Structure formats: structure tokens, C-alpha cells
């Protein structure tokens, strides 16, 4: 099936165009390892981390600096067990990732091909400067027609983008790895949606997909998108 009636395609960025959550998982595990080595229970620590993360996201929003803040709060709680130098090493390694986003296979080639027939946009949530830096550093800004960086990807945000750009929902397709932020809201506002599952999707970005049969599709890899477009 070809979605030839689609005029604009919106792409999620983190874990759709490039690796993202693995850096968060790695830094979390590295940090918890320090405490597990001191005899603390990993599961209890992970629960403590998850609880803190929920609170920080709600109060401070997304972005790598808010993640680092979580590590710093935990460091303060356990500083009698951790070297500040060890925390610093983990943070420094983590903070490298926005500077050199690691694109998934075939992203540039696929976008370049799609650009011939469709208007392409990035729609990503998070810290404006950080997301913009990643879009530019990955070279995506040179391919797409534009990008939207929003604090949260809810139904209302999708509706506003459609309205402000004079786009019809049934001529617009969202592509992403998050059921919660990309797929379900796009389907609810009447758009088409293509889901690219990602094994390490962030817990807070996951929920059950509520598929709308005629408007929901799934591909395995980014470059498989070509199968749905001319
Ligand atoms: Mg994503």
C-alpha cells in the first residue's frame, strides 16, 4: 500500500532518527553499579531512580540536564558511598551524546528520497536548545522543510500544528517510536501514523497502541518507510 495522498510527513527524532535512550540507560546503570558495588540492592535503587525521574519530568521537563539533575540528587543522598570523581566521569560521558547524534541506518538516504515527493518535518519534544543542536549536528536541518520542538506531544499540540500550517489531518503522517507521544495522539487527531518499534524505548514513552485500522502502519526499520511512500 502506498500513501500517495499524504502531503507532509512528521518525524519524531529521539530513537526514531537517532539513538537516544541507550545513553540514559547506560549512565543510569553505570551510576547504580557504583552503589550496588557498595552492597545496595539494585531493584530498590532502580525504583528510587524511577520515582525521582517521574517527579523531575513533571516538575522540570525533559532534556539531558534534567537527567543529570536526577543523578546529582541521588549522589547527594549517597555521597558517603560514592566518589564525586566517579559521578563526574559518568556525566561527562553521557553529555557527549547530543554533540554527535548517532543516526540509524539509512536515515539520510531515506529522507533524501522522500523529500522528492513530500514535505518533511521533525516533531520532537524536549529542551529546545538541546533538540535543535541534535537536529543541526545530525545534518537533518539541511534535508527537512522545518522542525517543531515542543514541551510535550499531546493531542492539542498535534491539532495546533495542523491548524497553524493549514494541513489536513488525513494528508499528514506521523512517524515515530513512541506509542504515547507519536502514534496514539496522531491517530486520535485523525492523522496517519507509522510506528517504528525500538527495543530501548523510554518507559515513560510507552503505552499500548490504540490502532485505527486504516491509518496505522508499522515498519521494522527506518528505511522500510519507502515501502509506504512513492
Ligand atoms: Mg522518540
PDB file of C-alpha atoms and ligand atoms in Angstrom:
ATOM      1  CA  UNK A   1       0.000   0.000   0.000  1.00  0.00           C
ATOM      2  CA  UNK A   2       1.289   3.436  -0.926  1.00  0.00           C
ATOM      3  CA  UNK A   3       0.230   6.523   0.978  1.00  0.00           C
ATOM      4  CA  UNK A   4       0.380   8.737  -2.108  1.00  0.00           C
ATOM      5  CA  UNK A   5      -2.309  11.095  -0.792  1.00  0.00           C
ATOM      6  CA  UNK A   6      -0.040  12.147   2.096  1.00  0.00           C
ATOM      7  CA  UNK A   7       1.438  15.630   1.659  1.00  0.00           C
ATOM      8  CA  UNK A   8       3.534  16.095   4.789  1.00  0.00           C
ATOM      9  CA  UNK A   9       5.371  13.618   6.979  1.00  0.00           C
ATOM     10  CA  UNK A  10       6.357  14.467  10.563  1.00  0.00           C
ATOM     11  CA  UNK A  11       9.209  12.552  12.141  1.00  0.00           C
ATOM     12  CA  UNK A  12       9.925  12.047  15.786  1.00  0.00           C
ATOM     13  CA  UNK A  13      13.652  12.480  16.470  1.00  0.00           C
ATOM     14  CA  UNK A  14      14.939  10.646  19.586  1.00  0.00           C
ATOM     15  CA  UNK A  15      15.068   6.890  18.988  1.00  0.00           C
ATOM     16  CA  UNK A  16      13.445   7.359  15.580  1.00  0.00           C
ATOM     17  CA  UNK A  17      16.158   9.241  13.648  1.00  0.00           C
ATOM     18  CA  UNK A  18      18.989   8.603  16.089  1.00  0.00           C
ATOM     19  CA  UNK A  19      19.919   6.649  19.208  1.00  0.00           C
ATOM     20  CA  UNK A  20      18.947   8.423  22.397  1.00  0.00           C
ATOM     21  CA  UNK A  21      17.637   6.397  25.289  1.00  0.00           C
ATOM     22  CA  UNK A  22      20.592   3.998  25.347  1.00  0.00           C
ATOM     23  CA  UNK A  23      22.774   6.834  26.648  1.00  0.00           C
ATOM     24  CA  UNK A  24      20.335   7.407  29.521  1.00  0.00           C
ATOM     25  CA  UNK A  25      20.142   3.694  30.283  1.00  0.00           C
ATOM     26  CA  UNK A  26      23.929   3.348  30.216  1.00  0.00           C
ATOM     27  CA  UNK A  27      24.518   6.314  32.524  1.00  0.00           C
ATOM     28  CA  UNK A  28      21.820   5.103  34.931  1.00  0.00           C
ATOM     29  CA  UNK A  29      23.317   1.621  35.053  1.00  0.00           C
ATOM     30  CA  UNK A  30      26.854   2.970  35.497  1.00  0.00           C
ATOM     31  CA  UNK A  31      25.651   5.088  38.401  1.00  0.00           C
ATOM     32  CA  UNK A  32      23.668   2.280  40.054  1.00  0.00           C
ATOM     33  CA  UNK A  33      26.686  -0.036  39.632  1.00  0.00           C
ATOM     34  CA  UNK A  34      28.639   2.248  41.974  1.00  0.00           C
ATOM     35  CA  UNK A  35      26.064   1.718  44.715  1.00  0.00           C
ATOM     36  CA  UNK A  36      25.480  -1.971  44.043  1.00  0.00           C
ATOM     37  CA  UNK A  37      29.240  -2.432  44.474  1.00  0.00           C
ATOM     38  CA  UNK A  38      28.776  -0.989  47.967  1.00  0.00           C
ATOM     39  CA  UNK A  39      26.174  -3.619  48.777  1.00  0.00           C
ATOM     40  CA  UNK A  40      22.946  -1.769  47.951  1.00  0.00           C
ATOM     41  CA  UNK A  41      20.045  -3.549  46.240  1.00  0.00           C
ATOM     42  CA  UNK A  42      19.754  -2.800  42.517  1.00  0.00           C
ATOM     43  CA  UNK A  43      16.000  -3.180  42.297  1.00  0.00           C
ATOM     44  CA  UNK A  44      15.385  -0.864  45.227  1.00  0.00           C
ATOM     45  CA  UNK A  45      17.775   1.679  43.714  1.00  0.00           C
ATOM     46  CA  UNK A  46      16.091   1.428  40.308  1.00  0.00           C
ATOM     47  CA  UNK A  47      12.721   2.055  41.966  1.00  0.00           C
ATOM     48  CA  UNK A  48      14.144   5.045  43.771  1.00  0.00           C
ATOM     49  CA  UNK A  49      15.540   6.336  40.486  1.00  0.00           C
ATOM     50  CA  UNK A  50      12.217   5.798  38.649  1.00  0.00           C
ATOM     51  CA  UNK A  51      10.280   7.646  41.324  1.00  0.00           C
ATOM     52  CA  UNK A  52      12.658  10.570  41.225  1.00  0.00           C
ATOM     53  CA  UNK A  53      12.569  10.624  37.417  1.00  0.00           C
ATOM     54  CA  UNK A  54       8.760  10.850  37.363  1.00  0.00           C
ATOM     55  CA  UNK A  55       8.910  13.798  39.716  1.00  0.00           C
ATOM     56  CA  UNK A  56      11.702  15.580  37.826  1.00  0.00           C
ATOM     57  CA  UNK A  57       9.983  15.179  34.439  1.00  0.00           C
ATOM     58  CA  UNK A  58       6.772  16.585  35.882  1.00  0.00           C
ATOM     59  CA  UNK A  59       8.426  19.493  37.675  1.00  0.00           C
ATOM     60  CA  UNK A  60      11.303  20.341  35.344  1.00  0.00           C
ATOM     61  CA  UNK A  61      10.566  18.739  31.966  1.00  0.00           C
ATOM     62  CA  UNK A  62      12.753  16.690  29.643  1.00  0.00           C
ATOM     63  CA  UNK A  63      16.315  17.131  28.468  1.00  0.00           C
ATOM     64  CA  UNK A  64      19.683  15.744  29.434  1.00  0.00           C
ATOM     65  CA  UNK A  65      20.338  18.437  32.086  1.00  0.00           C
ATOM     66  CA  UNK A  66      17.255  17.235  33.965  1.00  0.00           C
ATOM     67  CA  UNK A  67      18.560  13.691  33.798  1.00  0.00           C
ATOM     68  CA  UNK A  68      21.906  14.837  35.187  1.00  0.00           C
ATOM     69  CA  UNK A  69      19.960  16.588  37.945  1.00  0.00           C
ATOM     70  CA  UNK A  70      18.487  13.199  38.944  1.00  0.00           C
ATOM     71  CA  UNK A  71      21.983  11.720  39.224  1.00  0.00           C
ATOM     72  CA  UNK A  72      23.082  14.700  41.307  1.00  0.00           C
ATOM     73  CA  UNK A  73      20.155  14.322  43.714  1.00  0.00           C
ATOM     74  CA  UNK A  74      20.963  10.633  44.116  1.00  0.00           C
ATOM     75  CA  UNK A  75      24.625  11.471  44.572  1.00  0.00           C
ATOM     76  CA  UNK A  76      23.703  13.806  47.411  1.00  0.00           C
ATOM     77  CA  UNK A  77      21.669  11.061  49.075  1.00  0.00           C
ATOM     78  CA  UNK A  78      24.518   8.562  48.822  1.00  0.00           C
ATOM     79  CA  UNK A  79      27.623  10.732  48.807  1.00  0.00           C
ATOM     80  CA  UNK A  80      29.061   8.839  51.763  1.00  0.00           C
ATOM     81  CA  UNK A  81      29.317   5.847  49.369  1.00  0.00           C
ATOM     82  CA  UNK A  82      30.303   7.487  46.059  1.00  0.00           C
ATOM     83  CA  UNK A  83      33.315   9.410  44.813  1.00  0.00           C
ATOM     84  CA  UNK A  84      32.440  12.720  43.207  1.00  0.00           C
ATOM     85  CA  UNK A  85      35.014  11.891  40.503  1.00  0.00           C
ATOM     86  CA  UNK A  86      33.089   8.742  39.557  1.00  0.00           C
ATOM     87  CA  UNK A  87      29.861  10.720  39.170  1.00  0.00           C
ATOM     88  CA  UNK A  88      31.689  13.307  37.067  1.00  0.00           C
ATOM     89  CA  UNK A  89      33.051  10.634  34.713  1.00  0.00           C
ATOM     90  CA  UNK A  90      29.581   9.206  34.115  1.00  0.00           C
ATOM     91  CA  UNK A  91      28.108  12.651  33.489  1.00  0.00           C
ATOM     92  CA  UNK A  92      30.883  13.675  31.100  1.00  0.00           C
ATOM     93  CA  UNK A  93      30.490  10.538  29.017  1.00  0.00           C
ATOM     94  CA  UNK A  94      26.697  10.990  28.972  1.00  0.00           C
ATOM     95  CA  UNK A  95      26.890  14.641  27.945  1.00  0.00           C
ATOM     96  CA  UNK A  96      28.752  13.811  24.741  1.00  0.00           C
ATOM     97  CA  UNK A  97      25.751  12.246  23.030  1.00  0.00           C
ATOM     98  CA  UNK A  98      23.863  15.380  21.860  1.00  0.00           C
ATOM     99  CA  UNK A  99      27.002  16.658  20.184  1.00  0.00           C
ATOM    100  CA  UNK A 100      27.277  13.717  17.804  1.00  0.00           C
ATOM    101  CA  UNK A 101      23.888  12.054  17.305  1.00  0.00           C
ATOM    102  CA  UNK A 102      24.259   8.513  16.013  1.00  0.00           C
ATOM    103  CA  UNK A 103      21.735   8.233  13.183  1.00  0.00           C
ATOM    104  CA  UNK A 104      20.056   4.914  12.475  1.00  0.00           C
ATOM    105  CA  UNK A 105      20.959   3.134   9.235  1.00  0.00           C
ATOM    106  CA  UNK A 106      19.601   4.702   6.077  1.00  0.00           C
ATOM    107  CA  UNK A 107      18.056   7.797   7.691  1.00  0.00           C
ATOM    108  CA  UNK A 108      19.760  10.360   5.445  1.00  0.00           C
ATOM    109  CA  UNK A 109      19.191   8.303   2.276  1.00  0.00           C
ATOM    110  CA  UNK A 110      15.536   7.657   3.118  1.00  0.00           C
ATOM    111  CA  UNK A 111      14.778  11.293   3.964  1.00  0.00           C
ATOM    112  CA  UNK A 112      16.559  12.451   0.814  1.00  0.00           C
ATOM    113  CA  UNK A 113      14.417  10.090  -1.258  1.00  0.00           C
ATOM    114  CA  UNK A 114      11.141  11.078   0.467  1.00  0.00           C
ATOM    115  CA  UNK A 115      11.922  14.759   0.083  1.00  0.00           C
ATOM    116  CA  UNK A 116      11.352  14.467  -3.670  1.00  0.00           C
ATOM    117  CA  UNK A 117       7.613  13.916  -3.167  1.00  0.00           C
ATOM    118  CA  UNK A 118       6.719  15.034   0.366  1.00  0.00           C
ATOM    119  CA  UNK A 119       7.195  17.925   2.745  1.00  0.00           C
ATOM    120  CA  UNK A 120       9.236  16.663   5.694  1.00  0.00           C
ATOM    121  CA  UNK A 121       9.292  17.995   9.262  1.00  0.00           C
ATOM    122  CA  UNK A 122      10.749  16.941  12.583  1.00  0.00           C
ATOM    123  CA  UNK A 123       8.407  16.989  15.593  1.00  0.00           C
ATOM    124  CA  UNK A 124      10.277  16.406  18.825  1.00  0.00           C
ATOM    125  CA  UNK A 125       9.699  17.125  22.489  1.00  0.00           C
ATOM    126  CA  UNK A 126      12.276  18.254  24.982  1.00  0.00           C
ATOM    127  CA  UNK A 127      14.643  21.066  25.729  1.00  0.00           C
ATOM    128  CA  UNK A 128      14.586  23.455  22.741  1.00  0.00           C
ATOM    129  CA  UNK A 129      18.317  24.163  22.534  1.00  0.00           C
ATOM    130  CA  UNK A 130      19.344  20.564  23.007  1.00  0.00           C
ATOM    131  CA  UNK A 131      16.900  19.174  20.427  1.00  0.00           C
ATOM    132  CA  UNK A 132      17.834  21.885  17.934  1.00  0.00           C
ATOM    133  CA  UNK A 133      21.527  21.181  18.464  1.00  0.00           C
ATOM    134  CA  UNK A 134      20.953  17.492  17.709  1.00  0.00           C
ATOM    135  CA  UNK A 135      18.917  18.262  14.560  1.00  0.00           C
ATOM    136  CA  UNK A 136      21.699  20.530  13.290  1.00  0.00           C
ATOM    137  CA  UNK A 137      24.601  18.301  14.335  1.00  0.00           C
ATOM    138  CA  UNK A 138      22.966  15.319  12.641  1.00  0.00           C
ATOM    139  CA  UNK A 139      22.621  17.333   9.417  1.00  0.00           C
ATOM    140  CA  UNK A 140      18.844  16.817   9.411  1.00  0.00           C
ATOM    141  CA  UNK A 141      18.068  20.553   9.207  1.00  0.00           C
ATOM    142  CA  UNK A 142      19.538  20.613   5.708  1.00  0.00           C
ATOM    143  CA  UNK A 143      17.086  17.981   4.487  1.00  0.00           C
ATOM    144  CA  UNK A 144      13.752  18.727   6.166  1.00  0.00           C
ATOM    145  CA  UNK A 145      11.477  21.682   5.474  1.00  0.00           C
ATOM    146  CA  UNK A 146      11.367  22.606   9.148  1.00  0.00           C
ATOM    147  CA  UNK A 147      11.157  21.382  12.707  1.00  0.00           C
ATOM    148  CA  UNK A 148       8.866  21.758  15.698  1.00  0.00           C
ATOM    149  CA  UNK A 149      10.292  21.445  19.206  1.00  0.00           C
ATOM    150  CA  UNK A 150       7.559  21.278  21.817  1.00  0.00           C
ATOM    151  CA  UNK A 151       7.461  20.687  25.580  1.00  0.00           C
ATOM    152  CA  UNK A 152       5.030  17.766  25.268  1.00  0.00           C
ATOM    153  CA  UNK A 153       3.486  15.844  22.357  1.00  0.00           C
ATOM    154  CA  UNK A 154      -0.180  15.773  23.283  1.00  0.00           C
ATOM    155  CA  UNK A 155      -3.309  15.772  21.111  1.00  0.00           C
ATOM    156  CA  UNK A 156      -3.640  19.535  21.476  1.00  0.00           C
ATOM    157  CA  UNK A 157      -0.133  20.116  20.122  1.00  0.00           C
ATOM    158  CA  UNK A 158      -0.846  17.982  17.056  1.00  0.00           C
ATOM    159  CA  UNK A 159      -4.109  19.862  16.484  1.00  0.00           C
ATOM    160  CA  UNK A 160      -2.345  23.207  16.750  1.00  0.00           C
ATOM    161  CA  UNK A 161       0.369  22.226  14.285  1.00  0.00           C
ATOM    162  CA  UNK A 162      -2.259  21.107  11.762  1.00  0.00           C
ATOM    163  CA  UNK A 163      -4.237  24.314  12.243  1.00  0.00           C
ATOM    164  CA  UNK A 164      -1.298  26.708  12.158  1.00  0.00           C
ATOM    165  CA  UNK A 165       0.095  25.204   8.973  1.00  0.00           C
ATOM    166  CA  UNK A 166      -3.254  24.716   7.302  1.00  0.00           C
ATOM    167  CA  UNK A 167      -2.649  20.978   6.956  1.00  0.00           C
ATOM    168  CA  UNK A 168      -5.415  18.409   6.730  1.00  0.00           C
ATOM    169  CA  UNK A 169      -5.034  15.562   9.224  1.00  0.00           C
ATOM    170  CA  UNK A 170      -5.817  12.955   6.553  1.00  0.00           C
ATOM    171  CA  UNK A 171      -2.956  14.257   4.399  1.00  0.00           C
ATOM    172  CA  UNK A 172      -0.436  14.204   7.269  1.00  0.00           C
ATOM    173  CA  UNK A 173       1.535  11.253   8.608  1.00  0.00           C
ATOM    174  CA  UNK A 174       3.455  10.962  11.896  1.00  0.00           C
ATOM    175  CA  UNK A 175       6.399   8.565  12.145  1.00  0.00           C
ATOM    176  CA  UNK A 176       7.900   7.578  15.479  1.00  0.00           C
ATOM    177  CA  UNK A 177       8.943   5.049  18.109  1.00  0.00           C
ATOM    178  CA  UNK A 178       6.707   6.221  20.953  1.00  0.00           C
ATOM    179  CA  UNK A 179       3.158   4.884  21.197  1.00  0.00           C
ATOM    180  CA  UNK A 180       2.386   7.521  23.822  1.00  0.00           C
ATOM    181  CA  UNK A 181       3.887  10.624  22.185  1.00  0.00           C
ATOM    182  CA  UNK A 182       3.883   9.836  18.469  1.00  0.00           C
ATOM    183  CA  UNK A 183       1.363   7.198  17.467  1.00  0.00           C
ATOM    184  CA  UNK A 184      -1.708   7.439  19.696  1.00  0.00           C
ATOM    185  CA  UNK A 185      -2.091  11.247  19.673  1.00  0.00           C
ATOM    186  CA  UNK A 186      -1.561  11.411  15.884  1.00  0.00           C
ATOM    187  CA  UNK A 187      -4.218   8.744  15.318  1.00  0.00           C
ATOM    188  CA  UNK A 188      -6.622  10.455  17.737  1.00  0.00           C
ATOM    189  CA  UNK A 189      -6.478  13.740  15.813  1.00  0.00           C
ATOM    190  CA  UNK A 190      -7.122  11.962  12.504  1.00  0.00           C
ATOM    191  CA  UNK A 191      -3.610  11.705  11.123  1.00  0.00           C
ATOM    192  CA  UNK A 192      -1.904   8.652   9.684  1.00  0.00           C
ATOM    193  CA  UNK A 193       0.807   7.101  11.850  1.00  0.00           C
ATOM    194  CA  UNK A 194       3.698   4.747  11.187  1.00  0.00           C
ATOM    195  CA  UNK A 195       5.227   3.061  14.204  1.00  0.00           C
ATOM    196  CA  UNK A 196       8.892   2.008  14.216  1.00  0.00           C
ATOM    197  CA  UNK A 197       9.286  -0.006  17.431  1.00  0.00           C
ATOM    198  CA  UNK A 198      12.523   0.428  19.292  1.00  0.00           C
ATOM    199  CA  UNK A 199      13.702  -2.079  21.851  1.00  0.00           C
ATOM    200  CA  UNK A 200      15.017   0.504  24.299  1.00  0.00           C
ATOM    201  CA  UNK A 201      12.138   2.979  24.167  1.00  0.00           C
ATOM    202  CA  UNK A 202      11.951   5.025  27.341  1.00  0.00           C
ATOM    203  CA  UNK A 203       9.462   3.636  29.867  1.00  0.00           C
ATOM    204  CA  UNK A 204       7.702   6.996  30.067  1.00  0.00           C
ATOM    205  CA  UNK A 205       7.169   6.988  26.287  1.00  0.00           C
ATOM    206  CA  UNK A 206       5.473   3.624  26.208  1.00  0.00           C
ATOM    207  CA  UNK A 207       1.801   2.661  26.347  1.00  0.00           C
ATOM    208  CA  UNK A 208      -0.462   0.302  24.403  1.00  0.00           C
ATOM    209  CA  UNK A 209      -1.148   1.423  20.854  1.00  0.00           C
ATOM    210  CA  UNK A 210      -4.809   2.126  20.116  1.00  0.00           C
ATOM    211  CA  UNK A 211      -4.652   1.222  16.421  1.00  0.00           C
ATOM    212  CA  UNK A 212      -7.040   2.782  13.911  1.00  0.00           C
ATOM    213  CA  UNK A 213      -7.030   0.133  11.245  1.00  0.00           C
ATOM    214  CA  UNK A 214      -6.970   2.227   8.093  1.00  0.00           C
ATOM    215  CA  UNK A 215      -4.496   4.814   9.368  1.00  0.00           C
ATOM    216  CA  UNK A 216      -1.988   2.804  11.387  1.00  0.00           C
ATOM    217  CA  UNK A 217       1.070   1.042   9.981  1.00  0.00           C
ATOM    218  CA  UNK A 218       4.224  -0.445  11.394  1.00  0.00           C
ATOM    219  CA  UNK A 219       7.677  -0.956   9.909  1.00  0.00           C
ATOM    220  CA  UNK A 220      10.739  -2.636  11.300  1.00  0.00           C
ATOM    221  CA  UNK A 221      13.414  -0.163  10.241  1.00  0.00           C
ATOM    222  CA  UNK A 222      13.532   3.475   9.212  1.00  0.00           C
ATOM    223  CA  UNK A 223      14.483   2.691   5.612  1.00  0.00           C
ATOM    224  CA  UNK A 224      11.371   0.452   5.275  1.00  0.00           C
ATOM    225  CA  UNK A 225       9.307   3.661   5.219  1.00  0.00           C
ATOM    226  CA  UNK A 226       9.990   3.790   1.492  1.00  0.00           C
ATOM    227  CA  UNK A 227       7.527   0.861   1.102  1.00  0.00           C
ATOM    228  CA  UNK A 228       4.650   3.169   2.060  1.00  0.00           C
ATOM    229  CA  UNK A 229       5.580   6.191   0.023  1.00  0.00           C
ATOM    230  CA  UNK A 230       6.075   6.703  -3.699  1.00  0.00           C
TER     231      UNK A 230
HETATM  232 MG1  LIG B   1      11.213   9.054  20.202  1.00  0.00          MG
END
